[in-house]
C-alpha atoms as one frame of an Amber mdcrd trajectory, in Angstrom:
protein
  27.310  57.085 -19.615  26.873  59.128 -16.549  23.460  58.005 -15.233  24.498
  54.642 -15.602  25.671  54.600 -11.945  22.192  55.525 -10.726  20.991  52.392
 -12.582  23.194  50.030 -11.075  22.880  52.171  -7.542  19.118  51.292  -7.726
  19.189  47.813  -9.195  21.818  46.932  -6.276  19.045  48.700  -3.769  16.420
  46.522  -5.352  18.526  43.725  -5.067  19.400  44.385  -1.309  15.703  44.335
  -0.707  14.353  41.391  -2.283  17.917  39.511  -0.551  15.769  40.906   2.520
  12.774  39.070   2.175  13.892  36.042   1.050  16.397  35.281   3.624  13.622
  36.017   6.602  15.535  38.871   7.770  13.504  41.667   9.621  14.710  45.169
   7.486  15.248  47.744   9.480  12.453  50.541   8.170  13.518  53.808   6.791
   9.450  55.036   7.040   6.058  54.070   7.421   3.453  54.800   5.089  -0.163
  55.694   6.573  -1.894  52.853   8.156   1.484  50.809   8.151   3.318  49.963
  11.097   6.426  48.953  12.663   6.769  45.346  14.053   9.623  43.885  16.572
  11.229  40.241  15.373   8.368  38.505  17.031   5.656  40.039  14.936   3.771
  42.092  17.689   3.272  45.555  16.919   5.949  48.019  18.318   4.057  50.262
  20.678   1.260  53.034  19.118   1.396  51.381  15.749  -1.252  49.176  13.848
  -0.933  45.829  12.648  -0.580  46.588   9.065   2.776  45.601   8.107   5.370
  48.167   6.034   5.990  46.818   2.613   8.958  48.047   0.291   8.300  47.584
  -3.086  11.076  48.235  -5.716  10.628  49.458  -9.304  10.415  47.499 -12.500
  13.737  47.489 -13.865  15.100  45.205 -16.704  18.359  45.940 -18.726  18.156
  49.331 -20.183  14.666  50.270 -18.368  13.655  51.345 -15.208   9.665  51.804
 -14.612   9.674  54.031 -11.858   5.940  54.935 -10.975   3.633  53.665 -10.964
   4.725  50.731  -8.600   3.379  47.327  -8.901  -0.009  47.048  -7.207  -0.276
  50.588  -6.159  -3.308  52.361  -5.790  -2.899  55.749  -7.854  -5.765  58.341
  -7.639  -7.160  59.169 -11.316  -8.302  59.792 -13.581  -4.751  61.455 -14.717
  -1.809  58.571 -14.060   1.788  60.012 -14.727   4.485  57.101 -15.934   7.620
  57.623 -14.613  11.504  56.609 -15.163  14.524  56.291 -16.759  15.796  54.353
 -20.084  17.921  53.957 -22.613  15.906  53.032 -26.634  16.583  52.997 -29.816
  17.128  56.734 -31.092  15.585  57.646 -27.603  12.631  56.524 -28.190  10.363
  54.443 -25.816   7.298  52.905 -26.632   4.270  52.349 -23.885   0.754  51.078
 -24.270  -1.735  51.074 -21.294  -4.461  47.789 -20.946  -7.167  47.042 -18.773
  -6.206  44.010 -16.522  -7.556  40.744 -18.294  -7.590  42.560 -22.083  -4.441
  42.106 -24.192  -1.172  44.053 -25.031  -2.110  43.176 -28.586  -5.201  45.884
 -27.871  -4.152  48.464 -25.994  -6.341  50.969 -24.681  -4.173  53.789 -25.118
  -0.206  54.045 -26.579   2.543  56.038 -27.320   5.697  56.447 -27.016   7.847
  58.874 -24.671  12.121  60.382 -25.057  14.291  58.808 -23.266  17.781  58.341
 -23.686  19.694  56.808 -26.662  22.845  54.902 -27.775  23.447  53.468 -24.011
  22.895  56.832 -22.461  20.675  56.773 -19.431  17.908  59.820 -19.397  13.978
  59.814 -17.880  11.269  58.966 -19.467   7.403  60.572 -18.431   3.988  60.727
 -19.676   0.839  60.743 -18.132  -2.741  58.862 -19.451  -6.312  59.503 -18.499
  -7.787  56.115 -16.650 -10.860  54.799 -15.664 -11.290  53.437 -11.970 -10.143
  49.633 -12.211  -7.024  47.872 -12.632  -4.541  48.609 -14.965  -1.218  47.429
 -16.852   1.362  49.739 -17.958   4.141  48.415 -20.386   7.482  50.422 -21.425
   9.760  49.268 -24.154  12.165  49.603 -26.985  10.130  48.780 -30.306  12.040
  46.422 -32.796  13.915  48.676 -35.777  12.713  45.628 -37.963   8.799  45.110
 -37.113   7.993  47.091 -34.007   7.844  44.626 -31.608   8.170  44.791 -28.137
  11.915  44.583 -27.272  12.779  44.137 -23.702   9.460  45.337 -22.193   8.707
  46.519 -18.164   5.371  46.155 -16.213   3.496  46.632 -13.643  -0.379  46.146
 -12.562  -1.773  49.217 -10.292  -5.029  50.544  -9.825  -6.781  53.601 -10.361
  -8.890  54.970  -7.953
C-alpha cells in the first residue's frame, strides 16, 4: 500500500480547504489563475488585480477513488478530454461512462473502462474521450462482480469548449 499516503495526503488537503470556506476564513493563495485576483479581508481588490475572486477547487475523491481532472465545473478545451486519477477496483479495473448534462447514466454517450490499481493498491487511472461543445458528466467506478453495477462511483460536471 504505498500510494495510500498520497490518498490520505490529498483527502486531508481537500479537507483543509473546504474547513477554509466554511469557517469564513480568508486562505492565504498559493496562485492566481488568469483573470483571478487577490483580495485583502475586506473584499477590495489588492492593488493591480481584478475583481474576480481565486477559487480552489479540490478533486472528486470517495473511498478507493480519486477523479483528478477534469475538475468540477471546469471549462476543458475539446474536442479530446483526458480523465485523470488514481484508484483502487476490482482486479484493477475501473469502469467510466461519459453523459451529456440532463441525459442519464443509464445511457451513456460513451464508456469504458480504464487500469487502475487492485486488491487495495493505489495506482492512476487515464483515458481520454472525444466531446462535443456543451456540458458534460464524467463518472468513475468499480462495477459490481455480481451484476455490473456502479459500486462507489465519482463525478463531476465540466464543460467542453
Amino acid at each position: 500500500m504505498r500510494r495510500r499516503p498520497t490518498l490520505v495526503l490529498v483527502l486531508a488537503a481537500a479537507a483543509a480547504v473546504m474547513a477554509g470556506c466554511t469557517t469564513g476564513a480568508d486562505p492565504a493563495p498559493t496562485g492566481t489563475a488568469p483573470g483571478a485576483s487577490i483580495t485583502s479581508s475586506s473584499g477590495t481588490p489588492a492593488s493591480g488585480t481584478s475583481t474576480t475572486p481565486l477559487v480552489t477547487v479540490p478533486p472528486a475523491v470517495n473511498d478507493t477513488t480519486l477523479l483528478a481532472a477534469p475538475l468540477e465545473g471546469a471549462t476543458v478545451e475539446g474536442p479530446t478530454v483526458e480523465v485523470t486519477g488514481e484508484a483502487t477496483a476490482f482486479e484493477g479495473t475501473l469502469s467510466w461512462l461519459v453523459y451529456p448534462v440532463g441525459g442519464s447514466a443509464e445511457d451513456p454517450a460513451q464508456q469504458g473502462s480504464a487500469d487502475t490499481g487492485a486488491n487495495g493498491e493505489i495506482a492512476p487511472f487515464a483515458f481520454t474521450v472525444d466531446l462535443e461543445p456543451g456540458e458534460w458528466v464524467v463518472q468513475v467506478f468499480e462495477a459490481s462482480a455480481k451484476d455490473g453495477t456502479p459500486l462507489r462511483p465519482v463525478a463531476v460536471t465540466f464543460t467542453v469548449s
